[in-house]
mmCIF file of C-alpha atoms (C1' of nucleotides) in Angstrom:
data_model
loop_
_atom_site.group_PDB
_atom_site.id
_atom_site.type_symbol
_atom_site.label_atom_id
_atom_site.label_comp_id
_atom_site.label_asym_id
_atom_site.label_seq_id
_atom_site.Cartn_x
_atom_site.Cartn_y
_atom_site.Cartn_z
ATOM 1 C CA MET A 1 -120.267 74.181 -1.760
ATOM 2 C CA LEU A 2 -124.387 74.457 -2.635
ATOM 3 C CA THR A 3 -125.240 75.558 -6.210
ATOM 4 C CA GLN A 4 -127.403 78.697 -6.384
ATOM 5 C CA GLN A 5 -130.190 76.156 -7.385
ATOM 6 C CA GLU A 6 -130.001 74.462 -4.067
ATOM 7 C CA LEU A 7 -129.250 77.625 -2.042
ATOM 8 C CA VAL A 8 -132.076 78.568 -2.995
ATOM 9 C CA GLU A 9 -134.224 75.549 -2.136
ATOM 10 C CA ARG A 10 -132.834 75.864 1.336
ATOM 11 C CA MET A 11 -133.210 79.313 1.616
ATOM 12 C CA ARG A 12 -137.017 78.986 0.595
ATOM 13 C CA GLU A 13 -137.771 76.754 3.635
ATOM 14 C CA TRP A 14 -137.861 79.572 5.824
ATOM 15 C CA ALA A 15 -138.311 82.631 3.640
ATOM 16 C CA VAL A 16 -140.871 82.800 0.972
ATOM 17 C CA ARG A 17 -139.404 84.958 -1.250
ATOM 18 C CA VAL A 18 -135.580 84.812 -2.099
ATOM 19 C CA THR A 19 -134.686 87.960 -3.607
ATOM 20 C CA PRO A 20 -131.575 89.243 -4.764
ATOM 21 C CA GLN A 21 -130.296 90.970 -2.345
ATOM 22 C CA ARG A 22 -130.898 87.542 0.006
ATOM 23 C CA LEU A 23 -129.563 85.995 -2.704
ATOM 24 C CA ALA A 24 -125.783 88.374 -2.839
ATOM 25 C CA ILE A 25 -125.926 88.105 1.037
ATOM 26 C CA ALA A 26 -125.859 84.240 1.264
ATOM 27 C CA GLU A 27 -123.203 84.672 -1.393
ATOM 28 C CA VAL A 28 -120.826 86.861 0.443
ATOM 29 C CA VAL A 29 -120.977 84.810 3.892
ATOM 30 C CA LEU A 30 -121.173 81.417 1.971
ATOM 31 C CA ASN A 31 -117.915 81.925 -0.015
ATOM 32 C CA SER A 32 -116.002 83.544 2.971
ATOM 33 C CA GLN A 33 -113.305 82.119 4.870
ATOM 34 C CA ASP A 34 -112.490 85.024 7.613
ATOM 35 C CA HIS A 35 -115.733 84.736 8.985
ATOM 36 C CA PRO A 36 -117.162 88.110 8.941
ATOM 37 C CA THR A 37 -118.999 90.545 10.817
ATOM 38 C CA VAL A 38 -122.027 91.975 9.961
ATOM 39 C CA GLN A 39 -120.080 95.280 9.117
ATOM 40 C CA GLN A 40 -118.010 93.187 6.938
ATOM 41 C CA ILE A 41 -120.688 91.598 5.157
ATOM 42 C CA TYR A 42 -122.581 94.507 4.803
ATOM 43 C CA GLU A 43 -119.379 96.540 2.892
ATOM 44 C CA ARG A 44 -119.503 93.680 0.932
ATOM 45 C CA VAL A 45 -122.644 93.647 -0.510
ATOM 46 C CA ARG A 46 -123.315 97.477 -0.421
ATOM 47 C CA ASP A 47 -120.810 97.419 -3.243
ATOM 48 C CA HIS A 48 -123.774 95.629 -5.359
ATOM 49 C CA PHE A 49 -126.369 96.998 -3.531
ATOM 50 C CA PRO A 50 -125.749 100.569 -2.742
ATOM 51 C CA SER A 51 -129.248 101.010 -0.926
ATOM 52 C CA MET A 52 -128.509 97.728 1.503
ATOM 53 C CA THR A 53 -129.079 98.608 5.066
ATOM 54 C CA LEU A 54 -127.859 96.621 8.423
ATOM 55 C CA ALA A 55 -131.726 95.488 9.045
ATOM 56 C CA THR A 56 -131.618 93.966 6.055
ATOM 57 C CA ILE A 57 -128.633 92.358 6.068
ATOM 58 C CA TYR A 58 -129.329 91.119 9.819
ATOM 59 C CA SER A 59 -133.026 89.727 9.175
ATOM 60 C CA THR A 60 -131.432 87.641 6.019
ATOM 61 C CA LEU A 61 -128.701 86.349 8.671
ATOM 62 C CA GLY A 62 -131.341 85.233 10.782
ATOM 63 C CA VAL A 63 -132.906 83.092 7.620
ATOM 64 C CA LEU A 64 -129.717 81.374 6.672
ATOM 65 C CA GLN A 65 -129.286 80.789 9.764
ATOM 66 C CA LYS A 66 -132.187 79.239 10.636
ATOM 67 C CA SER A 67 -132.206 77.342 7.145
ATOM 68 C CA GLY A 68 -128.852 75.637 8.582
ATOM 69 C CA LEU A 69 -127.005 77.304 5.933
ATOM 70 C CA ILE A 70 -124.690 79.311 8.728
ATOM 71 C CA GLN A 71 -123.745 79.921 12.298
ATOM 72 C CA GLU A 72 -123.873 82.809 14.129
ATOM 73 C CA LEU A 73 -120.430 82.986 16.500
ATOM 74 C CA PRO A 74 -121.201 85.395 19.359
ATOM 75 C CA PHE A 75 -117.973 86.833 20.298
ATOM 76 C CA GLN A 76 -117.684 89.614 23.050
ATOM 77 C CA ARG A 77 -118.040 92.393 20.949
ATOM 78 C CA GLN A 78 -120.255 91.286 18.020
ATOM 79 C CA SER A 79 -121.096 88.056 16.006
ATOM 80 C CA ARG A 80 -119.422 86.663 13.432
ATOM 81 C CA TYR A 81 -120.506 84.206 10.783
ATOM 82 C CA GLU A 82 -119.445 81.091 9.945
ATOM 83 C CA PRO A 83 -120.421 79.332 6.554
ATOM 84 C CA ASN A 84 -118.637 75.887 7.532
ATOM 85 C CA MET A 85 -121.158 73.859 9.087
ATOM 86 C CA GLU A 86 -118.834 70.836 9.028
ATOM 87 C CA PRO A 87 -117.644 69.796 12.562
ATOM 88 C CA HIS A 88 -114.206 71.745 12.626
ATOM 89 C CA VAL A 89 -111.952 73.743 14.462
ATOM 90 C CA ASN A 90 -111.817 77.596 14.730
ATOM 91 C CA LEU A 91 -108.756 79.203 15.831
ATOM 92 C CA VAL A 92 -109.135 82.598 17.191
ATOM 93 C CA CYS A 93 -105.879 85.190 17.908
ATOM 94 C CA ILE A 94 -106.615 87.640 20.769
ATOM 95 C CA GLU A 95 -104.681 89.747 19.925
ATOM 96 C CA CYS A 96 -105.496 90.704 15.926
ATOM 97 C CA GLU A 97 -108.661 88.725 16.734
ATOM 98 C CA ASN A 98 -109.022 87.075 13.102
ATOM 99 C CA VAL A 99 -110.803 84.294 12.936
ATOM 100 C CA ILE A 100 -109.883 81.495 10.738
ATOM 101 C CA ASP A 101 -110.851 77.497 10.256
ATOM 102 C CA ALA A 102 -108.110 75.149 11.582
ATOM 103 C CA ASP A 103 -106.394 72.976 9.085
ATOM 104 C CA THR A 104 -109.795 71.027 7.758
ATOM 105 C CA SER A 105 -108.127 67.859 7.568
ATOM 106 C CA SER A 106 -109.856 64.615 7.421
ATOM 107 C CA ASP A 107 -109.005 63.487 10.887
ATOM 108 C CA VAL A 108 -109.567 66.815 12.944
ATOM 109 C CA HIS A 109 -113.345 66.636 11.156
ATOM 110 C CA ASP A 110 -113.201 62.774 12.608
ATOM 111 C CA MET A 111 -111.577 63.896 16.241
ATOM 112 C CA VAL A 112 -114.696 66.326 16.519
ATOM 113 C CA VAL A 113 -117.533 63.611 15.213
ATOM 114 C CA SER A 114 -116.129 61.592 17.492
ATOM 115 C CA LEU A 115 -115.622 63.666 20.646
ATOM 116 C CA ARG A 116 -119.765 64.532 19.907
ATOM 117 C CA ASN A 117 -120.561 60.659 19.758
ATOM 118 C CA SER A 118 -118.819 60.075 22.798
ATOM 119 C CA VAL A 119 -120.630 62.917 24.800
ATOM 120 C CA THR A 120 -124.175 61.491 23.026
ATOM 121 C CA GLU A 121 -123.317 58.702 24.113
ATOM 122 C CA ARG A 122 -123.902 58.920 27.820
ATOM 123 C CA SER A 123 -125.926 61.727 28.342
ATOM 124 C CA ASP A 124 -129.412 62.162 26.278
ATOM 125 C CA PHE A 125 -128.658 65.526 24.659
ATOM 126 C CA GLU A 126 -129.058 65.697 20.717
ATOM 127 C CA VAL A 127 -127.134 67.482 19.712
ATOM 128 C CA GLY A 128 -127.774 70.162 16.163
ATOM 129 C CA TRP A 129 -124.317 71.611 15.930
ATOM 130 C CA GLN A 130 -121.320 72.431 17.814
ATOM 131 C CA ARG A 131 -118.557 75.500 17.983
ATOM 132 C CA VAL A 132 -114.928 74.323 18.776
ATOM 133 C CA ASP A 133 -112.635 77.580 19.214
ATOM 134 C CA PHE A 134 -109.232 77.654 20.281
ATOM 135 C CA TYR A 135 -108.211 80.793 21.509
ATOM 136 C CA GLY A 136 -104.399 82.112 21.255
ATOM 137 C CA LEU A 137 -101.712 83.812 19.168
ATOM 138 C CA CYS A 138 -101.856 82.960 15.839
ATOM 139 C CA PRO A 139 -98.244 82.975 14.230
ATOM 140 C CA ARG A 140 -97.738 86.575 13.201
ATOM 141 C CA CYS A 141 -98.717 88.122 16.482
ATOM 142 C CA SER A 142 -97.063 85.359 18.404
ATOM 143 C CA ALA A 143 -93.390 85.729 16.423
ATOM 144 C CA ALA A 144 -94.756 90.194 17.339
ATOM 145 C CA LYS A 145 -95.138 89.258 20.804
ATOM 146 C CA ARG A 146 -91.576 87.221 21.046
ATOM 147 C CA ARG A 147 -90.142 90.745 19.588
ATOM 148 C CA GLY A 148 -91.613 92.509 21.872
ATOM 149 C CA GLU A 149 -93.815 94.418 19.791
ATOM 150 C CA LEU A 150 -96.783 93.609 21.730
ATOM 151 C CA ALA A 151 -97.980 95.023 25.172
ATOM 152 C CA GLU A 152 -98.072 92.323 28.148
ATOM 153 C CA VAL A 153 -100.805 89.889 27.843
ATOM 154 C CA MET B 1 -111.228 73.988 43.737
ATOM 155 C CA LEU B 2 -108.518 76.722 44.780
ATOM 156 C CA THR B 3 -108.530 77.446 48.190
ATOM 157 C CA GLN B 4 -109.540 81.140 49.549
ATOM 158 C CA GLN B 5 -105.696 82.053 49.930
ATOM 159 C CA GLU B 6 -104.419 80.670 46.498
ATOM 160 C CA LEU B 7 -107.575 82.202 44.646
ATOM 161 C CA VAL B 8 -106.468 85.349 46.222
ATOM 162 C CA GLU B 9 -103.005 85.438 45.054
ATOM 163 C CA ARG B 10 -104.317 84.578 41.719
ATOM 164 C CA MET B 11 -106.456 87.573 41.533
ATOM 165 C CA ARG B 12 -103.336 89.654 42.893
ATOM 166 C CA GLU B 13 -101.574 89.327 39.573
ATOM 167 C CA TRP B 14 -104.272 91.313 38.240
ATOM 168 C CA ALA B 15 -105.474 93.353 41.161
ATOM 169 C CA VAL B 16 -103.539 95.445 43.616
ATOM 170 C CA ARG B 17 -106.538 94.991 46.237
ATOM 171 C CA VAL B 18 -108.557 91.666 46.776
ATOM 172 C CA THR B 19 -111.785 92.916 48.343
ATOM 173 C CA PRO B 20 -114.614 91.325 50.483
ATOM 174 C CA GLN B 21 -116.560 92.485 47.254
ATOM 175 C CA ARG B 22 -114.284 90.577 44.810
ATOM 176 C CA LEU B 23 -113.697 87.709 46.814
ATOM 177 C CA ALA B 24 -117.889 87.427 47.103
ATOM 178 C CA ILE B 25 -117.507 87.520 43.585
ATOM 179 C CA ALA B 26 -115.256 85.344 42.793
ATOM 180 C CA GLU B 27 -117.091 82.893 45.095
ATOM 181 C CA VAL B 28 -119.866 82.564 43.327
ATOM 182 C CA VAL B 29 -119.024 82.311 40.102
ATOM 183 C CA LEU B 30 -116.414 79.783 40.863
ATOM 184 C CA ASN B 31 -118.657 77.537 43.077
ATOM 185 C CA SER B 32 -121.161 78.072 40.020
ATOM 186 C CA GLN B 33 -122.007 74.987 37.721
ATOM 187 C CA ASP B 34 -124.515 76.568 35.706
ATOM 188 C CA HIS B 35 -122.466 79.053 33.403
ATOM 189 C CA PRO B 36 -123.993 82.197 35.221
ATOM 190 C CA THR B 37 -125.174 85.469 33.681
ATOM 191 C CA VAL B 38 -124.124 88.376 34.969
ATOM 192 C CA GLN B 39 -127.386 89.646 36.211
ATOM 193 C CA GLN B 40 -127.594 86.000 38.102
ATOM 194 C CA ILE B 41 -124.214 86.316 39.526
ATOM 195 C CA TYR B 42 -125.574 90.054 40.565
ATOM 196 C CA GLU B 43 -128.595 88.881 42.183
ATOM 197 C CA ARG B 44 -126.580 85.376 44.317
ATOM 198 C CA VAL B 45 -123.918 88.288 45.249
ATOM 199 C CA ARG B 46 -126.417 91.071 46.220
ATOM 200 C CA ASP B 47 -127.610 88.785 49.144
ATOM 201 C CA HIS B 48 -124.509 89.747 50.786
ATOM 202 C CA PHE B 49 -123.547 93.193 49.661
ATOM 203 C CA PRO B 50 -126.792 95.086 48.831
ATOM 204 C CA SER B 51 -125.078 98.360 47.668
ATOM 205 C CA MET B 52 -123.175 96.005 44.749
ATOM 206 C CA THR B 53 -123.432 97.471 41.178
ATOM 207 C CA LEU B 54 -122.890 95.577 37.792
ATOM 208 C CA ALA B 55 -120.301 97.787 37.356
ATOM 209 C CA THR B 56 -118.464 95.855 39.666
ATOM 210 C CA ILE B 57 -119.299 92.653 38.884
ATOM 211 C CA TYR B 58 -118.213 93.536 35.333
ATOM 212 C CA SER B 59 -115.039 94.863 36.784
ATOM 213 C CA THR B 60 -114.406 91.860 38.705
ATOM 214 C CA LEU B 61 -115.345 89.489 35.860
ATOM 215 C CA GLY B 62 -112.835 90.779 34.049
ATOM 216 C CA VAL B 63 -110.139 90.925 36.597
ATOM 217 C CA LEU B 64 -110.744 87.155 37.095
ATOM 218 C CA GLN B 65 -110.761 86.443 33.763
ATOM 219 C CA LYS B 66 -107.221 88.015 33.351
ATOM 220 C CA SER B 67 -105.871 85.907 35.952
ATOM 221 C CA GLY B 68 -107.007 83.146 34.222
ATOM 222 C CA LEU B 69 -109.628 81.644 36.356
ATOM 223 C CA ILE B 70 -112.772 81.810 34.863
ATOM 224 C CA GLN B 71 -113.784 82.034 31.334
ATOM 225 C CA GLU B 72 -116.347 84.333 29.669
ATOM 226 C CA LEU B 73 -118.362 82.847 27.036
ATOM 227 C CA PRO B 74 -120.777 85.438 24.729
ATOM 228 C CA PHE B 75 -123.996 83.936 23.469
ATOM 229 C CA GLN B 76 -126.177 85.717 21.154
ATOM 230 C CA ARG B 77 -127.882 87.905 23.923
ATOM 231 C CA GLN B 78 -125.609 88.274 27.098
ATOM 232 C CA SER B 79 -122.149 86.060 28.389
ATOM 233 C CA ARG B 80 -122.055 83.900 30.911
ATOM 234 C CA TYR B 81 -119.364 82.861 32.833
ATOM 235 C CA GLU B 82 -117.526 79.501 33.120
ATOM 236 C CA PRO B 83 -114.986 78.675 36.187
ATOM 237 C CA ASN B 84 -114.377 75.313 34.701
ATOM 238 C CA MET B 85 -110.884 75.812 33.123
ATOM 239 C CA GLU B 86 -110.205 72.321 32.271
ATOM 240 C CA PRO B 87 -110.445 70.830 28.546
ATOM 241 C CA HIS B 88 -114.358 69.784 28.179
ATOM 242 C CA VAL B 89 -117.458 70.130 26.552
ATOM 243 C CA ASN B 90 -120.713 72.399 27.300
ATOM 244 C CA LEU B 91 -124.289 71.286 26.236
ATOM 245 C CA VAL B 92 -126.188 74.265 25.277
ATOM 246 C CA CYS B 93 -130.004 73.848 24.939
ATOM 247 C CA ILE B 94 -131.526 75.998 22.169
ATOM 248 C CA GLU B 95 -135.192 75.779 23.709
ATOM 249 C CA CYS B 96 -134.505 76.525 27.506
ATOM 250 C CA GLU B 97 -130.874 78.121 26.956
ATOM 251 C CA ASN B 98 -129.430 76.149 30.288
ATOM 252 C CA VAL B 99 -125.762 75.523 30.073
ATOM 253 C CA ILE B 100 -123.727 72.538 31.730
ATOM 254 C CA ASP B 101 -120.837 70.841 31.464
ATOM 255 C CA ALA B 102 -120.785 67.411 29.688
ATOM 256 C CA ASP B 103 -119.888 64.348 31.922
ATOM 257 C CA THR B 104 -116.748 65.430 32.835
ATOM 258 C CA SER B 105 -115.217 61.875 32.387
ATOM 259 C CA SER B 106 -111.633 61.558 31.758
ATOM 260 C CA ASP B 107 -111.808 60.552 28.268
ATOM 261 C CA VAL B 108 -113.870 63.714 27.177
ATOM 262 C CA HIS B 109 -110.821 65.456 28.533
ATOM 263 C CA ASP B 110 -108.588 63.827 26.700
ATOM 264 C CA MET B 111 -110.141 63.709 23.514
ATOM 265 C CA VAL B 112 -110.306 67.659 23.700
ATOM 266 C CA VAL B 113 -106.657 67.718 24.419
ATOM 267 C CA SER B 114 -105.398 65.509 21.431
ATOM 268 C CA LEU B 115 -108.049 67.371 19.363
ATOM 269 C CA ARG B 116 -105.972 70.479 20.593
ATOM 270 C CA ASN B 117 -102.460 68.763 20.172
ATOM 271 C CA SER B 118 -103.345 67.376 16.624
ATOM 272 C CA VAL B 119 -104.315 71.065 15.864
ATOM 273 C CA THR B 120 -101.531 72.801 17.443
ATOM 274 C CA GLU B 121 -98.910 70.367 15.489
ATOM 275 C CA ARG B 122 -99.755 71.171 12.304
ATOM 276 C CA SER B 123 -99.882 75.331 12.822
ATOM 277 C CA ASP B 124 -97.716 77.663 14.963
ATOM 278 C CA PHE B 125 -100.626 78.950 16.526
ATOM 279 C CA GLU B 126 -100.413 79.267 20.187
ATOM 280 C CA VAL B 127 -103.422 77.730 21.963
ATOM 281 C CA GLY B 128 -104.252 79.222 25.576
ATOM 282 C CA TRP B 129 -107.684 77.881 26.308
ATOM 283 C CA GLN B 130 -110.529 76.442 24.206
ATOM 284 C CA ARG B 131 -114.394 76.754 24.356
ATOM 285 C CA VAL B 132 -116.160 73.015 23.037
ATOM 286 C CA ASP B 133 -120.056 74.043 22.602
ATOM 287 C CA PHE B 134 -122.098 71.986 21.575
ATOM 288 C CA TYR B 135 -125.867 72.841 20.747
ATOM 289 C CA GLY B 136 -129.049 71.076 20.581
ATOM 290 C CA LEU B 137 -131.784 70.104 23.271
ATOM 291 C CA CYS B 138 -131.285 69.035 26.670
ATOM 292 C CA PRO B 139 -133.191 65.510 27.924
ATOM 293 C CA ARG B 140 -136.219 67.314 28.847
ATOM 294 C CA CYS B 141 -136.409 69.584 25.979
ATOM 295 C CA SER B 142 -136.228 67.015 24.033
ATOM 296 C CA ALA B 143 -138.959 65.137 25.192
ATOM 297 C CA ALA B 144 -141.137 68.007 25.311
ATOM 298 C CA LYS B 145 -140.782 68.619 21.765
ATOM 299 C CA ARG B 146 -141.668 64.559 20.858
ATOM 300 C CA ARG B 147 -144.868 64.756 22.797
ATOM 301 C CA GLY B 148 -145.776 68.057 20.647
ATOM 302 C CA GLU B 149 -145.493 70.779 23.505
ATOM 303 C CA LEU B 150 -142.960 72.876 21.632
ATOM 304 C CA ALA B 151 -143.294 75.552 18.770
ATOM 305 C CA GLU B 152 -141.652 73.807 15.457
ATOM 306 C CA VAL B 153 -138.128 74.745 15.357
ATOM 307 C "C1'" DT C 1 -155.666 91.977 -3.372
ATOM 308 C "C1'" DT C 2 -152.969 90.001 0.080
ATOM 309 C "C1'" DT C 3 -147.824 89.056 1.453
ATOM 310 C "C1'" DC C 4 -143.786 89.997 2.490
ATOM 311 C "C1'" DA C 5 -138.920 91.643 1.958
ATOM 312 C "C1'" DT C 6 -136.840 96.227 2.169
ATOM 313 C "C1'" DG C 7 -135.336 100.481 4.310
ATOM 314 C "C1'" DC C 8 -135.154 104.155 7.359
ATOM 315 C "C1'" DA C 9 -135.826 105.677 12.193
ATOM 316 C "C1'" DA C 10 -136.404 105.010 16.457
ATOM 317 C "C1'" DA C 11 -136.315 101.643 20.316
ATOM 318 C "C1'" DT C 12 -133.661 98.018 23.442
ATOM 319 C "C1'" DG C 13 -130.430 96.201 26.403
ATOM 320 C "C1'" DA C 14 -125.785 94.408 27.707
ATOM 321 C "C1'" DT C 15 -121.803 96.117 28.461
ATOM 322 C "C1'" DT C 16 -118.685 100.168 28.923
ATOM 323 C "C1'" DT C 17 -117.276 104.607 30.934
ATOM 324 C "C1'" DG C 18 -116.876 108.877 33.541
ATOM 325 C "C1'" DC C 19 -116.272 110.716 37.760
ATOM 326 C "C1'" DA C 20 -116.889 111.576 42.628
ATOM 327 C "C1'" DC C 21 -116.224 109.177 47.153
ATOM 328 C "C1'" DT C 22 -113.870 106.448 50.347
ATOM 329 C "C1'" DG C 23 -111.058 103.290 52.758
ATOM 330 C "C1'" DT C 24 -106.550 101.386 52.659
ATOM 331 C "C1'" DA C 25 -101.359 100.836 52.004
ATOM 332 C "C1'" DT D 1 -100.779 111.154 50.973
ATOM 333 C "C1'" DA D 2 -101.840 108.661 46.698
ATOM 334 C "C1'" DC D 3 -104.272 105.252 44.664
ATOM 335 C "C1'" DA D 4 -107.232 101.604 43.622
ATOM 336 C "C1'" DG D 5 -112.319 99.372 43.971
ATOM 337 C "C1'" DT D 6 -116.830 100.855 44.646
ATOM 338 C "C1'" DG D 7 -121.007 103.174 43.525
ATOM 339 C "C1'" DC D 8 -123.916 105.725 40.633
ATOM 340 C "C1'" DA D 9 -125.245 108.013 36.332
ATOM 341 C "C1'" DA D 10 -124.356 108.358 31.240
ATOM 342 C "C1'" DA D 11 -122.965 106.850 27.178
ATOM 343 C "C1'" DT D 12 -121.703 103.223 23.804
ATOM 344 C "C1'" DC D 13 -123.181 100.457 20.421
ATOM 345 C "C1'" DA D 14 -124.869 95.828 18.430
ATOM 346 C "C1'" DT D 15 -129.052 94.682 17.500
ATOM 347 C "C1'" DT D 16 -133.799 94.418 17.027
ATOM 348 C "C1'" DT D 17 -138.061 96.316 16.040
ATOM 349 C "C1'" DG D 18 -142.110 99.271 13.873
ATOM 350 C "C1'" DC D 19 -143.728 101.204 9.978
ATOM 351 C "C1'" DA D 20 -144.669 102.864 5.346
ATOM 352 C "C1'" DT D 21 -143.418 101.683 0.725
ATOM 353 C "C1'" DG D 22 -143.077 98.698 -3.198
ATOM 354 C "C1'" DA D 23 -142.856 94.306 -5.577
ATOM 355 C "C1'" DA D 24 -144.322 89.773 -6.288
ATOM 356 C "C1'" DA D 25 -147.570 86.053 -6.138
#
DNA sequence: TTTCATGCAAATGATTTGCACTGTA
DNA sequence: TACAGTGCAAATCATTTGCATGAAA
């Protein structure tokens, strides 16, 4: 986790001014675990900045992304935002639509890294970052389905 | 690659009728290598069905996806469609926006499979399919950038 | 004084939806 | 005859853009 000082420095690479609004947005996203949508970020930040608008959120998310601090994850309906830039795996439940990081043990990390190495070894593709999503049913929805509570998929 | 017969059977799981239009769309996507957008599919199918509309394309892509024949890949501006349901890696160029499958050697396949096994071993998440994207610069754009032809990224 | 972030409103554009029409089971 | 797929038009909605205002360098 970055200190606020480091965060400000990173943001200055792409934004001339780092305002309290931007800091608040950055902190909401960087401290999140649930890959929030723009709406969710908006709701969380609005507590501190009632005048906050979506345009400002989008603008700041753009800055954070260009600073390499977060990653946009486009989904079918809308994007979510990922503060974990380390190689890892996302588990996406197709039923409840929650997105969580898979157990971040070092060997999952290492496997993604070596997959990346293996791919770059044999192509001149210059990889900057990656997105690894596994889609399926989370334990809760999986159980609900077994109990017949879910419509057929 | 599926025979047309097998394709029809798979589609019948989710669509009562498999029309010539639907077959044409299915074949365009399933035979594609470039992860086409809806617009691209539209243009390719329109050669054979001048009356084709986007609504029909979207509808058919939904059927193909529910049949497990293709995968929708949402990107920032629009979705692309992936006919390769095998575990593999996509290389996404952030400059020219082309998307290609990484060299489909068996060990890349195996690495994705064991990553998947490793993740499911220690969680009750029921994985159905996966998306593995590496973002960066393709060889062509990478070279252009070194020659200074690209705006700073 | 110049620049840049904010907030608001309007625009954009991919995707979805409603509905009439038509061919097929 | 009933129904599912097609085609067209209209609606939806996330995201982007333009612009006036205000604060910071």
